Tab-separated table of C-alpha atoms and ligand atoms in Angstrom:
chain	number	residue	atom	x	y	z
A	23	UNK	CA	6.330	-26.313	6.570
A	24	UNK	CA	3.054	-24.311	6.661
A	25	UNK	CA	0.424	-25.871	4.383
A	26	UNK	CA	-1.136	-23.733	1.678
A	27	UNK	CA	-4.948	-23.854	1.294
A	28	UNK	CA	-6.267	-26.730	-0.806
A	29	UNK	CA	-8.703	-24.358	-2.533
A	30	UNK	CA	-6.685	-21.514	-4.072
A	31	UNK	CA	-7.914	-17.930	-4.242
A	32	UNK	CA	-8.973	-16.755	-7.703
A	33	UNK	CA	-9.498	-13.152	-8.745
A	34	UNK	CA	-11.897	-11.938	-11.427
A	35	UNK	CA	-9.481	-9.288	-12.672
A	36	UNK	CA	-6.361	-10.337	-14.585
A	37	UNK	CA	-4.478	-7.341	-13.111
A	38	UNK	CA	-4.316	-5.453	-9.817
A	39	UNK	CA	-4.351	-1.808	-10.890
A	40	UNK	CA	-6.455	-0.362	-8.090
A	41	UNK	CA	-8.711	-1.340	-5.199
A	42	UNK	CA	-11.673	-1.278	-7.615
A	43	UNK	CA	-10.243	-4.487	-9.174
A	44	UNK	CA	-11.130	-6.298	-5.946
A	45	UNK	CA	-14.668	-7.121	-4.831
A	46	UNK	CA	-15.746	-7.049	-1.152
A	47	UNK	CA	-15.828	-10.861	-1.359
A	48	UNK	CA	-12.334	-11.181	-2.816
A	49	UNK	CA	-10.610	-8.896	-0.277
A	50	UNK	CA	-11.200	-11.124	2.813
A	51	UNK	CA	-10.126	-14.182	0.799
A	52	UNK	CA	-6.874	-12.449	-0.181
A	53	UNK	CA	-6.313	-11.381	3.445
A	54	UNK	CA	-6.954	-14.963	4.649
A	55	UNK	CA	-4.359	-16.198	2.150
A	56	UNK	CA	-1.929	-13.488	3.278
A	57	UNK	CA	-2.429	-14.642	6.893
A	58	UNK	CA	-1.144	-18.070	5.815
A	59	UNK	CA	1.849	-16.466	4.129
A	60	UNK	CA	2.634	-14.593	7.357
A	61	UNK	CA	3.080	-18.030	8.974
A	62	UNK	CA	5.102	-19.289	5.982
A	63	UNK	CA	7.441	-16.301	6.338
A	64	UNK	CA	8.008	-17.006	10.031
A	65	UNK	CA	9.270	-20.554	9.250
A	66	UNK	CA	12.948	-21.386	8.855
A	67	UNK	CA	12.153	-22.641	5.324
A	68	UNK	CA	9.987	-19.977	3.676
A	69	UNK	CA	9.843	-21.451	0.186
A	70	UNK	CA	6.895	-22.751	-1.783
A	71	UNK	CA	7.204	-23.602	-5.458
A	72	UNK	CA	3.816	-22.435	-6.727
A	73	UNK	CA	5.323	-19.839	-9.115
A	74	UNK	CA	8.057	-22.164	-10.335
A	75	UNK	CA	8.718	-21.562	-14.040
A	76	UNK	CA	7.081	-18.102	-13.976
A	77	UNK	CA	8.925	-14.825	-14.526
A	78	UNK	CA	8.300	-11.611	-12.578
A	79	UNK	CA	9.759	-8.299	-13.722
A	80	UNK	CA	9.843	-5.350	-11.302
A	81	UNK	CA	9.827	-2.088	-13.224
A	82	UNK	CA	10.217	0.854	-10.839
A	83	UNK	CA	10.416	4.333	-12.382
A	84	UNK	CA	10.314	5.914	-8.903
A	85	UNK	CA	12.437	5.096	-5.835
A	86	UNK	CA	11.216	2.440	-3.419
A	87	UNK	CA	12.580	0.556	-0.436
A	88	UNK	CA	9.629	-1.394	0.956
A	89	UNK	CA	7.509	-2.150	-2.118
A	90	UNK	CA	10.271	-3.207	-4.498
A	91	UNK	CA	12.170	-5.344	-1.994
A	92	UNK	CA	9.012	-7.028	-0.682
A	93	UNK	CA	7.794	-7.841	-4.208
A	94	UNK	CA	11.220	-9.319	-4.969
A	95	UNK	CA	11.231	-11.380	-1.773
A	96	UNK	CA	7.600	-12.443	-2.348
A	97	UNK	CA	8.276	-13.682	-5.886
A	98	UNK	CA	11.464	-15.495	-4.896
A	99	UNK	CA	9.862	-17.204	-1.893
A	100	UNK	CA	7.183	-18.558	-4.241
A	101	UNK	CA	9.748	-19.889	-6.722
A	102	UNK	CA	9.431	-17.291	-9.531
A	103	UNK	CA	12.390	-15.998	-11.514
A	104	UNK	CA	12.504	-12.344	-10.479
A	105	UNK	CA	14.231	-9.590	-12.457
A	106	UNK	CA	14.552	-6.053	-11.099
A	107	UNK	CA	15.004	-3.716	-14.010
A	108	UNK	CA	17.365	-0.877	-13.135
A	109	UNK	CA	15.441	1.935	-14.825
A	110	UNK	CA	18.191	4.536	-14.298
A	111	UNK	CA	20.692	2.464	-16.331
A	112	UNK	CA	18.131	1.224	-18.887
A	113	UNK	CA	17.310	2.700	-22.291
A	114	UNK	CA	14.727	4.903	-20.524
A	115	UNK	CA	17.714	7.203	-19.889
A	116	UNK	CA	18.150	7.399	-23.706
A	117	UNK	CA	14.566	8.550	-24.140
A	118	UNK	CA	12.729	5.233	-24.648
A	119	UNK	CA	9.085	5.672	-23.702
A	120	UNK	CA	7.211	3.802	-20.985
A	121	UNK	CA	5.168	1.905	-23.568
A	122	UNK	CA	8.175	0.951	-25.702
A	123	UNK	CA	9.953	-0.218	-22.561
A	124	UNK	CA	6.918	-2.255	-21.540
A	125	UNK	CA	6.503	-3.793	-25.011
A	126	UNK	CA	10.219	-4.705	-25.012
A	127	UNK	CA	9.904	-6.458	-21.654
A	128	UNK	CA	6.644	-8.062	-22.815
A	129	UNK	CA	8.454	-9.651	-25.784
A	130	UNK	CA	10.503	-11.626	-23.238
A	131	UNK	CA	7.283	-13.332	-22.015
A	132	UNK	CA	7.107	-12.329	-18.355
A	133	UNK	CA	4.159	-13.594	-16.315
A	134	UNK	CA	4.014	-10.592	-13.960
A	135	UNK	CA	4.982	-6.970	-14.388
A	136	UNK	CA	5.152	-5.032	-11.117
A	137	UNK	CA	5.200	-1.347	-12.015
A	138	UNK	CA	5.713	1.903	-10.145
A	139	UNK	CA	5.508	5.129	-12.119
A	140	UNK	CA	5.331	8.825	-11.306
A	141	UNK	CA	2.338	9.455	-13.590
A	142	UNK	CA	-1.206	8.674	-12.398
A	143	UNK	CA	-2.802	6.213	-14.837
A	144	UNK	CA	0.512	5.083	-16.396
A	145	UNK	CA	0.240	1.550	-15.010
A	146	UNK	CA	-3.298	1.114	-16.355
A	147	UNK	CA	-2.164	2.308	-19.797
A	148	UNK	CA	0.689	-0.165	-19.743
A	149	UNK	CA	-1.628	-3.030	-18.737
A	150	UNK	CA	-3.596	-2.489	-21.958
A	151	UNK	CA	-0.463	-3.136	-24.029
A	152	UNK	CA	1.065	-6.240	-22.462
A	153	UNK	CA	-0.048	-9.853	-22.257
A	154	UNK	CA	0.860	-10.642	-18.635
A	155	UNK	CA	-0.590	-9.764	-15.235
A	156	UNK	CA	0.245	-6.185	-14.210
A	157	UNK	CA	0.397	-5.101	-10.568
A	158	UNK	CA	0.325	-1.420	-9.669
A	159	UNK	CA	3.112	-0.735	-7.175
A	160	UNK	CA	2.106	2.956	-6.978
A	161	UNK	CA	1.199	5.357	-9.806
A	162	UNK	CA	1.579	9.075	-9.168
A	163	UNK	CA	-1.056	10.371	-6.766
A	164	UNK	CA	-3.550	7.741	-7.919
A	165	UNK	CA	-3.350	4.315	-6.219
A	166	UNK	CA	-1.141	1.887	-4.307
A	167	UNK	CA	-3.434	-1.130	-3.900
A	168	UNK	CA	-0.995	-3.561	-2.262
A	169	UNK	CA	-0.249	-0.918	0.406
A	170	UNK	CA	-3.982	-0.755	1.183
A	171	UNK	CA	-4.125	-4.558	1.369
A	172	UNK	CA	-1.176	-4.752	3.760
A	173	UNK	CA	-2.658	-1.982	5.902
A	174	UNK	CA	-6.009	-3.809	5.976
A	175	UNK	CA	-4.245	-7.044	6.957
A	176	UNK	CA	-2.341	-5.300	9.770
A	177	UNK	CA	-5.541	-3.752	11.138
A	178	UNK	CA	-7.590	-6.951	10.789
A	179	UNK	CA	-4.966	-9.000	12.663
A	180	UNK	CA	-5.261	-6.592	15.637
A	181	UNK	CA	-9.026	-6.115	15.758
A	182	UNK	CA	-10.248	-9.292	14.033
A	183	UNK	CA	-12.336	-7.128	11.691
A	184	UNK	CA	-12.391	-3.932	9.652
A	185	UNK	CA	-16.108	-3.254	9.786
A	186	UNK	CA	-17.165	-0.487	12.164
A	187	UNK	CA	-13.623	0.651	13.050
A	188	UNK	CA	-12.858	4.376	13.265
A	189	UNK	CA	-9.802	5.087	11.160
A	190	UNK	CA	-8.159	8.513	10.946
A	191	UNK	CA	-5.915	9.131	7.912
A	192	UNK	CA	-3.873	12.235	8.703
A	193	UNK	CA	-1.714	14.686	6.816
A	194	UNK	CA	-0.882	15.045	3.147
A	195	UNK	CA	-3.925	13.268	1.686
A	196	UNK	CA	-3.794	15.436	-1.439
A	197	UNK	CA	-0.558	13.926	-2.785
A	198	UNK	CA	-1.051	10.438	-1.357
A	199	UNK	CA	-1.861	7.356	-3.448
A	200	UNK	CA	-1.722	5.420	-0.165
A	201	UNK	CA	-4.568	7.530	1.217
A	202	UNK	CA	-6.670	7.072	-1.920
A	203	UNK	CA	-6.274	3.291	-1.956
A	204	UNK	CA	-6.892	3.072	1.782
A	205	UNK	CA	-10.047	5.187	1.615
A	206	UNK	CA	-11.416	2.913	-1.141
A	207	UNK	CA	-10.365	-0.276	0.651
A	208	UNK	CA	-11.494	0.609	4.169
A	209	UNK	CA	-14.854	2.138	3.227
A	210	UNK	CA	-15.526	-0.879	0.983
A	211	UNK	CA	-14.922	-3.130	3.993
A	212	UNK	CA	-17.262	-1.156	6.261
A	213	UNK	CA	-14.789	0.930	8.284
A	214	UNK	CA	-15.496	4.601	9.073
A	215	UNK	CA	-12.735	6.730	7.588
A	216	UNK	CA	-11.883	10.297	8.627
A	217	UNK	CA	-9.308	12.411	6.845
A	218	UNK	CA	-7.494	14.990	8.947
A	219	UNK	CA	-5.326	17.826	7.674
A	220	UNK	CA	-5.154	21.466	6.575
A	221	UNK	CA	-7.492	22.301	3.683
A	222	UNK	CA	-4.460	22.784	1.385
A	223	UNK	CA	-3.589	19.091	1.821
A	224	UNK	CA	-7.091	17.627	1.444
A	225	UNK	CA	-8.483	17.251	-2.103
A	226	UNK	CA	-11.748	19.101	-2.666
A	227	UNK	CA	-14.693	16.703	-2.773
A	228	UNK	CA	-12.876	14.064	-0.681
A	229	UNK	CA	-16.044	13.669	1.434
A	230	UNK	CA	-17.757	12.188	-1.665
A	231	UNK	CA	-15.580	9.103	-1.190
A	232	UNK	CA	-17.443	8.294	2.014
A	233	UNK	CA	-15.078	9.828	4.554
A	234	UNK	CA	-15.528	12.611	7.093
A	235	UNK	CA	-13.271	15.654	6.952
A	236	UNK	CA	-11.529	17.239	9.959
A	237	UNK	CA	-9.096	20.131	10.029
A	238	UNK	CA	-7.689	19.618	13.527
A	239	UNK	CA	-6.126	16.599	15.194
A	240	UNK	CA	-8.123	16.862	18.423
A	241	UNK	CA	-11.489	16.354	16.712
A	242	UNK	CA	-10.147	14.079	13.985
A	243	UNK	CA	-8.490	11.648	16.382
A	244	UNK	CA	-11.250	11.605	19.034
A	245	UNK	CA	-12.226	7.965	19.592
A	246	UNK	CA	-10.132	6.634	16.686
A	247	UNK	CA	-9.120	2.951	16.664
A	248	UNK	CA	-6.358	3.558	14.141
A	249	UNK	CA	-4.255	6.656	13.447
A	250	UNK	CA	-2.616	6.417	10.032
A	251	UNK	CA	-0.044	9.135	9.407
A	252	UNK	CA	1.049	10.165	5.923
A	253	UNK	CA	4.355	11.529	4.708
A	254	UNK	CA	4.465	15.181	3.725
A	255	UNK	CA	5.323	14.599	0.033
A	256	UNK	CA	7.518	17.622	-0.600
A	257	UNK	CA	8.801	16.159	-3.903
A	258	UNK	CA	5.259	16.301	-5.390
A	259	UNK	CA	4.552	19.868	-4.259
A	260	UNK	CA	4.807	22.754	-6.666
A	261	UNK	CA	4.075	25.861	-4.631
A	262	UNK	CA	3.499	26.263	-0.917
A	263	UNK	CA	1.080	23.894	0.778
A	264	UNK	CA	2.172	24.495	4.382
A	265	UNK	CA	3.699	27.668	5.892
A	266	UNK	CA	6.692	25.726	7.279
A	267	UNK	CA	7.512	22.185	8.377
A	268	UNK	CA	7.865	23.455	11.953
A	269	UNK	CA	4.360	24.892	11.935
A	270	UNK	CA	2.989	21.763	10.253
A	271	UNK	CA	4.519	19.611	12.992
A	272	UNK	CA	3.030	21.864	15.656
A	273	UNK	CA	-0.530	21.468	14.326
A	274	UNK	CA	-0.496	18.058	12.578
A	275	UNK	CA	2.607	16.127	13.686
A	276	UNK	CA	1.638	13.080	15.758
A	277	UNK	CA	3.084	13.456	19.250
A	278	UNK	CA	2.362	11.484	22.420
A	279	UNK	CA	0.076	14.336	23.529
A	280	UNK	CA	-2.018	14.293	20.346
A	281	UNK	CA	-2.189	10.471	20.327
A	282	UNK	CA	-4.075	10.691	23.651
A	283	UNK	CA	-7.101	12.064	21.723
A	284	UNK	CA	-7.512	8.606	20.126
A	285	UNK	CA	-8.639	5.459	21.952
A	286	UNK	CA	-6.080	4.305	24.572
A	287	UNK	CA	-4.966	1.283	22.496
A	288	UNK	CA	-5.235	2.924	19.075
A	289	UNK	CA	-2.793	1.597	16.488
A	290	UNK	CA	-0.280	4.020	14.992
A	291	UNK	CA	0.483	3.355	11.328
A	292	UNK	CA	2.658	4.941	8.648
A	293	UNK	CA	3.311	3.534	5.153
A	294	UNK	CA	6.897	4.821	5.177
A	295	UNK	CA	9.237	6.365	4.446
A	296	UNK	CA	8.742	8.597	7.499
A	297	UNK	CA	9.786	12.192	8.017
A	298	UNK	CA	10.504	11.985	11.731
A	299	UNK	CA	9.834	15.288	13.448
A	300	UNK	CA	7.616	16.467	10.576
A	301	UNK	CA	4.480	14.268	10.483
A	302	UNK	CA	5.389	11.979	13.371
A	303	UNK	CA	7.504	12.183	16.494
A	304	UNK	CA	10.086	9.437	17.009
A	305	UNK	CA	8.676	8.570	20.437
A	306	UNK	CA	5.349	7.671	18.755
A	307	UNK	CA	6.858	6.023	15.661
A	308	UNK	CA	8.924	3.731	17.897
A	309	UNK	CA	6.381	3.569	20.742
A	310	UNK	CA	4.245	0.745	22.100
A	311	UNK	CA	1.230	1.574	19.911
A	312	UNK	CA	3.199	1.679	16.658
A	313	UNK	CA	2.715	-1.175	14.160
A	314	UNK	CA	4.916	0.396	11.482
A	315	UNK	CA	7.409	-2.517	11.370
A	316	UNK	CA	4.523	-4.974	11.355
A	317	UNK	CA	3.146	-3.226	8.248
A	318	UNK	CA	6.430	-4.028	6.504
A	319	UNK	CA	6.168	-7.697	7.494
A	320	UNK	CA	2.572	-7.834	6.240
A	321	UNK	CA	3.739	-6.310	2.955
A	322	UNK	CA	5.680	-9.437	1.997
A	323	UNK	CA	2.772	-11.741	2.891
A	324	UNK	CA	0.194	-9.657	1.021
A	325	UNK	CA	2.370	-9.511	-2.101
A	326	UNK	CA	2.824	-13.294	-1.970
A	327	UNK	CA	-0.980	-13.643	-1.772
A	328	UNK	CA	-1.493	-11.278	-4.729
A	329	UNK	CA	1.093	-13.065	-6.904
A	330	UNK	CA	-0.390	-16.437	-5.935
A	331	UNK	CA	-3.976	-15.374	-6.751
A	332	UNK	CA	-3.080	-13.665	-10.042
A	333	UNK	CA	-1.162	-16.765	-11.167
A	334	UNK	CA	-4.391	-18.835	-11.122
A	335	UNK	CA	-5.388	-17.968	-14.649
A	336	UNK	CA	-8.540	-19.109	-16.377
A	337	UNK	CA	-10.676	-19.188	-13.256
A	338	UNK	CA	-13.276	-16.813	-11.924
A	339	UNK	CA	-13.894	-15.903	-8.299
B	410	CP	N1	5.117	2.490	1.404
B	410	CP	C1	5.880	2.515	0.291
B	410	CP	O1	5.379	2.469	-0.855
B	410	CP	O2	7.216	2.571	0.539
B	410	CP	P1	8.352	2.573	-0.577
B	410	CP	O3	8.250	3.859	-1.328
B	410	CP	O4	9.659	2.432	0.191
B	410	CP	O5	8.112	1.398	-1.490
């Protein structure tokens, strides 16, 4: 069985609502802990009992495959009692509000609430009303901090560092909480971030977050160590952001030809779910440079590290 560190990781913040809850000193410690959980998860026996007696409730108001299942697996592997609330069959369908739902769950004394919600800021609002640790599993277009942590872990395991790397985040940045959290995380850790996409899909003032803006893939990918593709989030679009998906693919879809603009061994990443043939070609998504499946593996380890660290109450980093 893989040994856990004798000195646990403590976080200053009681919640993980956004990347700003993590200091540049805490992030490497969390990633080191996640590295240990990667080894734990590759063992035949993956269990550790550090969350034994604690209760984790997953409250997802938006669909999820990766985040919800990996939080459930993470909690269970650490010995927590995990409850996935089926929002569609809950009293939310009768009109109960987010806050009333949260207060109802809170009365059952959970230790962790893992929340995904379609409204930016909803998870932070909820955290002010409950007495347990709240983890943001994605709120609207705002943040998805555990996605940024798992992406950082994936990159660090390949390059041994984040500092100084050239990272291109491409596509629908405007609607992407993944992009926002990754820009905060990667710039905080000293990487150079570029955003690449048509002006309709890049928020105005994005350069103020410390990244460089490109409107074509050739310039944006030149010399990149990492090419992170984003899903075209059609469900969040009201109005026309791109002339057609076919045209979007022609200019911004990652193909083997466009990938050649980046460094020869550049990593290809995507948070999922992918629109194959829209933002990424299957030959690249499944190709030798793709680490998309590895990102999923890192997701379980990172979420175990976050649950572990947030369970160490009463301590300061
Ligand atoms: N990356 C991500 O958040 O995927 P899910 O929507 O499947 O959780």
